[in-house]
mmCIF file of C-alpha atoms in Angstrom:
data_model
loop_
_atom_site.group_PDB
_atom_site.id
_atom_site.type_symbol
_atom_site.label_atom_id
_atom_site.label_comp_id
_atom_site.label_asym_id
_atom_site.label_seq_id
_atom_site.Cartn_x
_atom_site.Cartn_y
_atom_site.Cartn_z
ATOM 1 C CA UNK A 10 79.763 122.852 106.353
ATOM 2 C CA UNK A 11 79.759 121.092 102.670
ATOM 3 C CA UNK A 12 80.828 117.976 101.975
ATOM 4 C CA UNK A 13 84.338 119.566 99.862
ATOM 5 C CA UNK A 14 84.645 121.812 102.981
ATOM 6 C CA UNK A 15 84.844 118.920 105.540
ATOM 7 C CA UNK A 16 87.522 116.869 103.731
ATOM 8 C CA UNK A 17 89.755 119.846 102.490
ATOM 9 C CA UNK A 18 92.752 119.390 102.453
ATOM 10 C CA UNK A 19 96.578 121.644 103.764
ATOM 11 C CA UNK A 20 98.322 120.483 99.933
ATOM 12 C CA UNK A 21 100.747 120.597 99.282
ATOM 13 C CA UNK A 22 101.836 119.355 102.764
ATOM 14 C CA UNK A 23 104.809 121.095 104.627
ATOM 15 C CA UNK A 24 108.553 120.203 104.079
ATOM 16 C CA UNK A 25 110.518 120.769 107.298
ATOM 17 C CA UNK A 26 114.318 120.313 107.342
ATOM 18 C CA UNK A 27 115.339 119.397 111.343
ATOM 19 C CA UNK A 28 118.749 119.357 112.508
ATOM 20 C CA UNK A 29 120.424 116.002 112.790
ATOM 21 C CA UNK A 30 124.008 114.889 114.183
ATOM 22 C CA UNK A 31 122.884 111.456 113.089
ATOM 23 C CA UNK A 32 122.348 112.546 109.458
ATOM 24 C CA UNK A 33 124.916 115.706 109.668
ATOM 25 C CA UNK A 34 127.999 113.928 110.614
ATOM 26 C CA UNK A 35 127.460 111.415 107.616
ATOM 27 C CA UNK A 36 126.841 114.521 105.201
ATOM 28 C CA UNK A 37 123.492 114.400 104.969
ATOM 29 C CA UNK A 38 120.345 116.399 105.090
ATOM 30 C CA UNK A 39 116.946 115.260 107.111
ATOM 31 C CA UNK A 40 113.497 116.394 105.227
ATOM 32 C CA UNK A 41 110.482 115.696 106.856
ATOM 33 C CA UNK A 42 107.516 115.837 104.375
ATOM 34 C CA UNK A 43 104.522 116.722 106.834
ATOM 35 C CA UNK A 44 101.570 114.668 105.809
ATOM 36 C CA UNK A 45 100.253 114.749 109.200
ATOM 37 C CA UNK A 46 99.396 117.826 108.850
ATOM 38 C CA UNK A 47 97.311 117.230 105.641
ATOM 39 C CA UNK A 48 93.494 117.133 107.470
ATOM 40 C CA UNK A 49 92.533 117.357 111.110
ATOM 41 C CA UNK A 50 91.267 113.864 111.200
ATOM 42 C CA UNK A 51 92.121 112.421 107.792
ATOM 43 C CA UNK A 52 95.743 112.146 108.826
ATOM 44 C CA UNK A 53 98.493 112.260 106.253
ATOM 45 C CA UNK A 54 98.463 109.206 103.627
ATOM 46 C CA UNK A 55 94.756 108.275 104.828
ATOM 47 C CA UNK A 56 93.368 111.554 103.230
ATOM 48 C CA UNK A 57 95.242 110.609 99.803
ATOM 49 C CA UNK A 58 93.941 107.038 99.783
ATOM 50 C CA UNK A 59 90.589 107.798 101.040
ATOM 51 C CA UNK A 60 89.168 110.919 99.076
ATOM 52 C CA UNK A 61 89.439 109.044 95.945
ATOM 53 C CA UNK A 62 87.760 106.323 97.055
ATOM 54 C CA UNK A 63 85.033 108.338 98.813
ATOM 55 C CA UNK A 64 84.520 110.275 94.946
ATOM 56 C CA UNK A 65 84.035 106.777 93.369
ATOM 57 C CA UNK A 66 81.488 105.531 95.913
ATOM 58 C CA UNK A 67 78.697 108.314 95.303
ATOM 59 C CA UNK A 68 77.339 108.536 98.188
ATOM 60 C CA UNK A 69 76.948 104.431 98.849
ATOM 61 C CA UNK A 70 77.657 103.253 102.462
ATOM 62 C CA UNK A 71 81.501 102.583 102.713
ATOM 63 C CA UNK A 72 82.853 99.073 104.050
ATOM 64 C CA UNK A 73 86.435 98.929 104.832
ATOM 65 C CA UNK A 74 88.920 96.462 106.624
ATOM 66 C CA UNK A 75 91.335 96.181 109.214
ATOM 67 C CA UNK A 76 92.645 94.976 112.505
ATOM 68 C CA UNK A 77 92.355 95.966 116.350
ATOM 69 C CA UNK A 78 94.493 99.018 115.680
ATOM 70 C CA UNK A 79 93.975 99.912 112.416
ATOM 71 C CA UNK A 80 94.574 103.857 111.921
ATOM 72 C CA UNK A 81 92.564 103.083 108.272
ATOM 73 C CA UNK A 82 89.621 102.400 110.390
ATOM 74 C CA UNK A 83 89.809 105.181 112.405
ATOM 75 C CA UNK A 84 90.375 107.589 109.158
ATOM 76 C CA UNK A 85 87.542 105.824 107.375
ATOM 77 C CA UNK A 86 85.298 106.183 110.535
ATOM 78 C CA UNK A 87 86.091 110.119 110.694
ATOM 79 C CA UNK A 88 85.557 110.323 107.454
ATOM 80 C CA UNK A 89 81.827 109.019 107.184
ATOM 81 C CA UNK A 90 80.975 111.395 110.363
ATOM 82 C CA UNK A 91 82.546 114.118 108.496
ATOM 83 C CA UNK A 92 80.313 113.473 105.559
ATOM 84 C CA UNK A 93 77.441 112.150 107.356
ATOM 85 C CA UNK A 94 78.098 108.440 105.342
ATOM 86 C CA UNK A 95 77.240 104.835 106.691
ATOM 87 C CA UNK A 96 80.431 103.463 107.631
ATOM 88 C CA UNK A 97 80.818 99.694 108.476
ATOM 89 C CA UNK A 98 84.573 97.678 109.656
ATOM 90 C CA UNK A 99 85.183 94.328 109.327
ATOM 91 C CA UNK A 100 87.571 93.942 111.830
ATOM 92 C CA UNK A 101 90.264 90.655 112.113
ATOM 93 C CA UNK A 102 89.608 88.778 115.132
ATOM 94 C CA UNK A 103 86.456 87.099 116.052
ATOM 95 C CA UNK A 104 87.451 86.503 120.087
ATOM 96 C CA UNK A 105 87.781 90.384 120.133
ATOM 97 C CA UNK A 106 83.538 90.701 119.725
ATOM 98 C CA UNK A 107 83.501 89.695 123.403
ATOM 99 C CA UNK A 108 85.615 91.951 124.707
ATOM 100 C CA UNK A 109 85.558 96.081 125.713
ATOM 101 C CA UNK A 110 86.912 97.723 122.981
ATOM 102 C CA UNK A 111 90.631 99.064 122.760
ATOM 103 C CA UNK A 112 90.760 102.812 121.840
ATOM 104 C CA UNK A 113 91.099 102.682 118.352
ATOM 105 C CA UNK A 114 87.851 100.634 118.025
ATOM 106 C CA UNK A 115 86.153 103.195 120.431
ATOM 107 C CA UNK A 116 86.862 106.014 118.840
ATOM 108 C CA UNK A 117 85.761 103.830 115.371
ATOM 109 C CA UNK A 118 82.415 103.184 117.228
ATOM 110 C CA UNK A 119 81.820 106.956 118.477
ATOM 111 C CA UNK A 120 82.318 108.270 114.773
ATOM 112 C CA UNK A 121 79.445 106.002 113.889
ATOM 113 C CA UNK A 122 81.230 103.168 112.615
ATOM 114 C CA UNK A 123 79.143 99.653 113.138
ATOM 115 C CA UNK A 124 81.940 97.238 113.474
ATOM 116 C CA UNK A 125 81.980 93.569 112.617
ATOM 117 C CA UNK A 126 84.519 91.108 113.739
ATOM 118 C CA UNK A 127 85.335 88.353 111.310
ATOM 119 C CA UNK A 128 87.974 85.012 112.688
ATOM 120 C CA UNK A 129 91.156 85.343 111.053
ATOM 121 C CA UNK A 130 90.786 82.108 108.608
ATOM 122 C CA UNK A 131 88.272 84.090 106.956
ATOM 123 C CA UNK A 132 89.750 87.336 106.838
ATOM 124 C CA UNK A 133 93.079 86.430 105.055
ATOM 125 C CA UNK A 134 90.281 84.945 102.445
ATOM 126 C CA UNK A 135 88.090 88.166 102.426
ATOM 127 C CA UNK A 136 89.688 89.094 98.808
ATOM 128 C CA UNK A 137 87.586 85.903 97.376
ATOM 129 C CA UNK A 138 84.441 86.889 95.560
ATOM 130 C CA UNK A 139 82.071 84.113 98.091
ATOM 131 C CA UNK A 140 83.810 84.823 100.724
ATOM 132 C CA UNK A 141 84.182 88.922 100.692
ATOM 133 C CA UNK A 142 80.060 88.035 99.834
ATOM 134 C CA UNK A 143 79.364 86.162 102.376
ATOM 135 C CA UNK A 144 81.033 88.916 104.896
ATOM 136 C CA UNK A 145 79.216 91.817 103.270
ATOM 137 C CA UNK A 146 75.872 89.652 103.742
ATOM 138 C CA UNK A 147 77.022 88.880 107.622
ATOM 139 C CA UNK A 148 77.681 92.583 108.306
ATOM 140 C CA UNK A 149 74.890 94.154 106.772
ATOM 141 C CA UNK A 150 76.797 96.075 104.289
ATOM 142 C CA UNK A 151 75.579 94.450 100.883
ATOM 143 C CA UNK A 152 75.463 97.392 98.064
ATOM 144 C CA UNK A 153 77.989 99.495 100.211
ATOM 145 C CA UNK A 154 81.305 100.490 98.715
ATOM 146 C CA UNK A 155 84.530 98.415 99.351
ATOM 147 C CA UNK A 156 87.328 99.993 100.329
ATOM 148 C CA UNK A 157 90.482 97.272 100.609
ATOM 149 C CA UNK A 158 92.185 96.767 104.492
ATOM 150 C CA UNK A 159 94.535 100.111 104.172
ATOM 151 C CA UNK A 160 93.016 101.926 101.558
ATOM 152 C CA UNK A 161 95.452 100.385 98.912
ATOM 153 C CA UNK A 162 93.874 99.852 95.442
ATOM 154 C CA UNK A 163 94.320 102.048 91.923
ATOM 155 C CA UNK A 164 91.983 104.792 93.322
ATOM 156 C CA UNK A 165 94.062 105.045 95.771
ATOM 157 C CA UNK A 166 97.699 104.223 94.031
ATOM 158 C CA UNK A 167 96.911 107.215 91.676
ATOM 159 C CA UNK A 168 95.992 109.476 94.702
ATOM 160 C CA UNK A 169 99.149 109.173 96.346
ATOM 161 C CA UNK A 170 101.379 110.043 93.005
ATOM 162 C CA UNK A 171 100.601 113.622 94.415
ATOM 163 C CA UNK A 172 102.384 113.344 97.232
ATOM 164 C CA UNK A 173 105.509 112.065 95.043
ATOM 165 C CA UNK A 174 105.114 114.722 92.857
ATOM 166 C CA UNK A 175 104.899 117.506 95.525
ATOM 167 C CA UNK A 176 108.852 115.894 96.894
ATOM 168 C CA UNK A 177 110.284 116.395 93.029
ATOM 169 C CA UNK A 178 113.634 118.357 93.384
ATOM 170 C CA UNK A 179 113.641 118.106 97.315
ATOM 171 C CA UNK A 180 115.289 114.766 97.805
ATOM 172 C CA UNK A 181 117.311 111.862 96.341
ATOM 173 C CA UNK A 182 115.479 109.656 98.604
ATOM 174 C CA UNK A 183 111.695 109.303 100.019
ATOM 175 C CA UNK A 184 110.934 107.365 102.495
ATOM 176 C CA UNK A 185 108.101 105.968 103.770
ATOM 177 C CA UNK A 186 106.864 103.330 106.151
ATOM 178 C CA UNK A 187 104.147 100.670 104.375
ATOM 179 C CA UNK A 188 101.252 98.885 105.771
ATOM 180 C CA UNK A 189 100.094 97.880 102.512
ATOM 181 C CA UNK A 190 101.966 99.891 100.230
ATOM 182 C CA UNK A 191 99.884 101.686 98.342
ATOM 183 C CA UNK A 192 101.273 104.894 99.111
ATOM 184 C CA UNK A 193 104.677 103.840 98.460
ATOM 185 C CA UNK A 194 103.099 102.404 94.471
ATOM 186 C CA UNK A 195 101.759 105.884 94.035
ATOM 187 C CA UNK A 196 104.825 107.850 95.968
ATOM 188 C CA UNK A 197 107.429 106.258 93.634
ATOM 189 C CA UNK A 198 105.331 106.776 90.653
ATOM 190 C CA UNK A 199 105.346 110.656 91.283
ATOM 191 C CA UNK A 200 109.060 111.214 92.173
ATOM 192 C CA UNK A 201 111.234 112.622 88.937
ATOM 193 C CA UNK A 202 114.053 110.520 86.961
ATOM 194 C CA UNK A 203 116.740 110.630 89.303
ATOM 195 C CA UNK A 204 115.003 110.046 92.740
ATOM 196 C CA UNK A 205 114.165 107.167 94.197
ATOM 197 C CA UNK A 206 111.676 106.024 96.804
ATOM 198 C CA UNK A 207 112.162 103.623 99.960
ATOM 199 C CA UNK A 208 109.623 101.831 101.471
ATOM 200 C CA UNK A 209 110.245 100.429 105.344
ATOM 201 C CA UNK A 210 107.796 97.757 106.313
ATOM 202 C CA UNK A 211 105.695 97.303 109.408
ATOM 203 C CA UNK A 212 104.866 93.910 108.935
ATOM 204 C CA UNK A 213 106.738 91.227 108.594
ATOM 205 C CA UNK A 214 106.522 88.572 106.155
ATOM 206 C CA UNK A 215 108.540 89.691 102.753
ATOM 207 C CA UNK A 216 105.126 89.673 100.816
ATOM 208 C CA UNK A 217 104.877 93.247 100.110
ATOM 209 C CA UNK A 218 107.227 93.828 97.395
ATOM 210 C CA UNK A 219 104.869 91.637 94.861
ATOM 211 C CA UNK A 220 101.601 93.631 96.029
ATOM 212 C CA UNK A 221 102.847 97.073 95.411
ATOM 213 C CA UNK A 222 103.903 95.910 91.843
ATOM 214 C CA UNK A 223 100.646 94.578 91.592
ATOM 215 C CA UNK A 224 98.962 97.744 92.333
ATOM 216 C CA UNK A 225 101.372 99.593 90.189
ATOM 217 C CA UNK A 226 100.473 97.790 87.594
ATOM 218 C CA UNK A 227 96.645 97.858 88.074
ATOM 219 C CA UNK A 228 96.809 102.376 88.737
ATOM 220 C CA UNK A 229 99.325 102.902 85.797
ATOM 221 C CA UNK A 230 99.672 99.503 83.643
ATOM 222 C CA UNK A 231 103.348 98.839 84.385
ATOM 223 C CA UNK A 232 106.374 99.151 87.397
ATOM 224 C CA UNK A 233 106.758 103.063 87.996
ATOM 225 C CA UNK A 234 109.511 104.479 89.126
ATOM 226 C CA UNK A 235 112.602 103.422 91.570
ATOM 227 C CA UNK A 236 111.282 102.067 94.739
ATOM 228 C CA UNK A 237 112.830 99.465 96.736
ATOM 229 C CA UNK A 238 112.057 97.738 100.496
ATOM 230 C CA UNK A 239 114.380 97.285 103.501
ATOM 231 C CA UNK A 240 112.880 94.295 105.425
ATOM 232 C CA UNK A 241 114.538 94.882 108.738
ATOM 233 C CA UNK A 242 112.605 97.332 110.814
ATOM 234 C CA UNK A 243 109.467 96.250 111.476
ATOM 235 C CA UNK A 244 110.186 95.593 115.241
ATOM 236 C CA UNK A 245 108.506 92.424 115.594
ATOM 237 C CA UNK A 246 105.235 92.754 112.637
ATOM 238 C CA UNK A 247 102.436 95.395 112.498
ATOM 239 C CA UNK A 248 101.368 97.103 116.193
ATOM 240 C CA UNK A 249 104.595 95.599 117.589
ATOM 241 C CA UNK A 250 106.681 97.543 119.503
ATOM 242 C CA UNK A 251 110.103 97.232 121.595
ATOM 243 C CA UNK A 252 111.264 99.462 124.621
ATOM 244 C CA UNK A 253 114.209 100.314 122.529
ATOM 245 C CA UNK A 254 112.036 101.394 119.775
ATOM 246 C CA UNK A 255 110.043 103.643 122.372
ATOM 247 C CA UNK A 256 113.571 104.839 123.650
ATOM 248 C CA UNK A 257 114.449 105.845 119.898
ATOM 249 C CA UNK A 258 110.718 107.374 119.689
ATOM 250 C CA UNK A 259 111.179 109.802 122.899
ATOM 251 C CA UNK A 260 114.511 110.690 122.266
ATOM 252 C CA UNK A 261 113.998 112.021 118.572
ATOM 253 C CA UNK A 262 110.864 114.206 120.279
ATOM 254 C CA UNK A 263 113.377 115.716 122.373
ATOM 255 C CA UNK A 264 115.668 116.499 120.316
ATOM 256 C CA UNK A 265 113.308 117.851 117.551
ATOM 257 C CA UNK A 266 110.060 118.748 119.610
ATOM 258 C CA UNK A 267 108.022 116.501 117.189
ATOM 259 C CA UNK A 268 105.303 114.071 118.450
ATOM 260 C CA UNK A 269 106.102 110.481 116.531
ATOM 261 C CA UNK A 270 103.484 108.120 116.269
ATOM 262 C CA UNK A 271 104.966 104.842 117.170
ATOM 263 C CA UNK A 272 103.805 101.753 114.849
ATOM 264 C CA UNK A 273 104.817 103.597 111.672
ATOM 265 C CA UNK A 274 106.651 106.605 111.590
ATOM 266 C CA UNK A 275 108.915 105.588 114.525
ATOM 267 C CA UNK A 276 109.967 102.411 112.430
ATOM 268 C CA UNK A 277 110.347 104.751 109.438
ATOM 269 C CA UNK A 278 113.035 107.200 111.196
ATOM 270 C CA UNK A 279 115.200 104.572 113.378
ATOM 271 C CA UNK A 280 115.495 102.458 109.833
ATOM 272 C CA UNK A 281 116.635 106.000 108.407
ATOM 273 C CA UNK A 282 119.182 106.693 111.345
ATOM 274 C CA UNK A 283 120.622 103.185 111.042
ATOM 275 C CA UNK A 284 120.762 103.660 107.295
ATOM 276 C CA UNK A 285 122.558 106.620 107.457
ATOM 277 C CA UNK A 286 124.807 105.190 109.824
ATOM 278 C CA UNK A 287 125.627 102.193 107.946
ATOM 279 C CA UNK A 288 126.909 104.526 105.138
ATOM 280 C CA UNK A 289 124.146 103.279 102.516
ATOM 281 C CA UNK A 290 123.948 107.087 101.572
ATOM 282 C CA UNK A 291 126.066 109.088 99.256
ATOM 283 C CA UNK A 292 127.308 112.274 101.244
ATOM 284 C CA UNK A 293 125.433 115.236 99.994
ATOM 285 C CA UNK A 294 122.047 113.020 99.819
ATOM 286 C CA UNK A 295 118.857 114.742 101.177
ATOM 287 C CA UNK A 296 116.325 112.438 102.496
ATOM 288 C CA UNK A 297 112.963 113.173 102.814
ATOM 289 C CA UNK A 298 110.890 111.178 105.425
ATOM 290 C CA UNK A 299 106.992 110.784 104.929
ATOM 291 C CA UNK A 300 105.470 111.334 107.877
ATOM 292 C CA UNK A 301 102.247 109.714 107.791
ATOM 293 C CA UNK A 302 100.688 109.904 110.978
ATOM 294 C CA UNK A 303 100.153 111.205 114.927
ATOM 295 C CA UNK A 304 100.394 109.500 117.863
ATOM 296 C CA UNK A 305 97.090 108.161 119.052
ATOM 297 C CA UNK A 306 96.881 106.840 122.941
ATOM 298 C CA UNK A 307 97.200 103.548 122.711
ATOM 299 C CA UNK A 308 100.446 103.534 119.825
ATOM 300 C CA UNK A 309 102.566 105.012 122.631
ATOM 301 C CA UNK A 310 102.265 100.963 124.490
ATOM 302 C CA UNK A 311 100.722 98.454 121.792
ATOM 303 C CA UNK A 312 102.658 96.120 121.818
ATOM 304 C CA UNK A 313 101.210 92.549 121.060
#
């Protein structure tokens, strides 16, 4: 298998319509834009982020960040076995060096990955020159590639105007759940005049909005496109979870037969079911939900 055959890619990625009551009672339509079904092990948004990134390195050892759970890790990892690359995560959380490793890090370590646990302190610093140094020289990973903590930079940004581009004429709104929001900069910077993108965060904190300008204007020089956030969904921060978020989570697999990862795309649709019940759509709107990723074990009960 070659390199191109490894990482190719299902583009563009399926549009499914499901059947709502939630959506159909209010007038409108429920799209589901099936990037999980983009690569195998690349899932969804992590194979637009990631390819562009792995072009630009050449070949160099890849170094990436991310916590305990971190599905960009896991991506990242698959994608150096894939290619047969030297793969290295810096992972936030000293105390965790200590301990047996949760899935997610497992199945990092199995694909090859060497991991390398930072303490937090310096890992909300690791974006300063000495300090992202003095990591790289700590992990053994000087002269390797960096790839930011979720993929998100202009390689990246410009990557995911594909997957914008692929919804044009499908929807009046795409929406998508951010980490860092990369693939919202790039999503909203695809869609046509007229539609306009929503981003639901995972994390909380009300910091994102500035970042994703930020790396709009770094991929394409200026703010692109309509985008906006709603704050109110992210159930408690990133890998946070409720039972009535699990609740939601099982009861929109019954009805529609589709597995839904928890710590994204389960925030993602209840924000979209309350939205839609709150009226904030015109009737006759389609929406068009990203779905990013799969469920992986432990999504179905991190909650921490």
């Amino acid at each position: 298998m070659t390199s191109s055959d490894a990482l190719a890619p299902r583009l563009p990625s399926p549009l499914q319509e499901v059947r709502d009551a939630r959506f159909e009672r209010r007038g409108l339509r429920l799209l589901l834009k099936r990037d999980d079904l983009v690569h195998p092990e690349l899932i969804g948004n992590k194979w637009r982020k990631l390819v562009p990134n792995i072009a630009a390195a050449r070949g160099r050892p890849l170094v990436t960040f991310g916590g305990a759970y971190s599905s960009h890790l896991r991506a990242t990892a698959a994608a150096g076995r894939l290619l047969g690359l030297v793969t290295t995560g810096v992972v936030r959380g000293e105390e965790l060096a200590g301990r047996p490793l949760n899935p997610s890090l497992a199945r990092c370590a199995a694909d090859g990955m060497r991991l390398h646990f930072v303490d937090r302190s310096t890992y909300r610093r690791k974006t300063e020159p000495e300090i992202l140094a003095a990591i790289l020289r700590a992990a053994g990973a000087e002269g390797a590639y960096v790839v930011p903590e979720g993929g998100s930079n202009s390689a990246a940004v410009r990557g995911c105007r594909a997957l914008g581009e692929e919804l044009r004429g499908h929807a009046g709104l795409v929406a998508v759940a951010c980490g860092t929001g990369g693939t919202l900069a790039g999503l909203a910077a695809g869609l046509a005049p007229g539609q306009r993108a929503l981003g639901v965060p995972v994390l909380r904190g009300g910091f994102l909005e500035g970042g994703i300008q930020a790396l709009q204007e770094r991929a394409f020089g200026r703010r692109s496109g309509s985008w906006s956030l709603d704050e109110r969904f992210h159930f408690g921060g990133y890998a946070r979870t409720t039972p009535e978020l699990h609740a939601f989570a099982q009861d929109f697999e019954d009805r529609h037969g589709l597995p839904v990862e928890r710590l994204y795309v389960a925030k993602l649709l209840y924000g979209l079911v309350a939205l839609a019940e709150e009226g904030a759509c015109a009737r006759g709107t389609a929406i068009a939900a990203v779905v990013t990723g799969r469920p992986f074990p432990q999504d179905q009960s991190a909650s921490r």
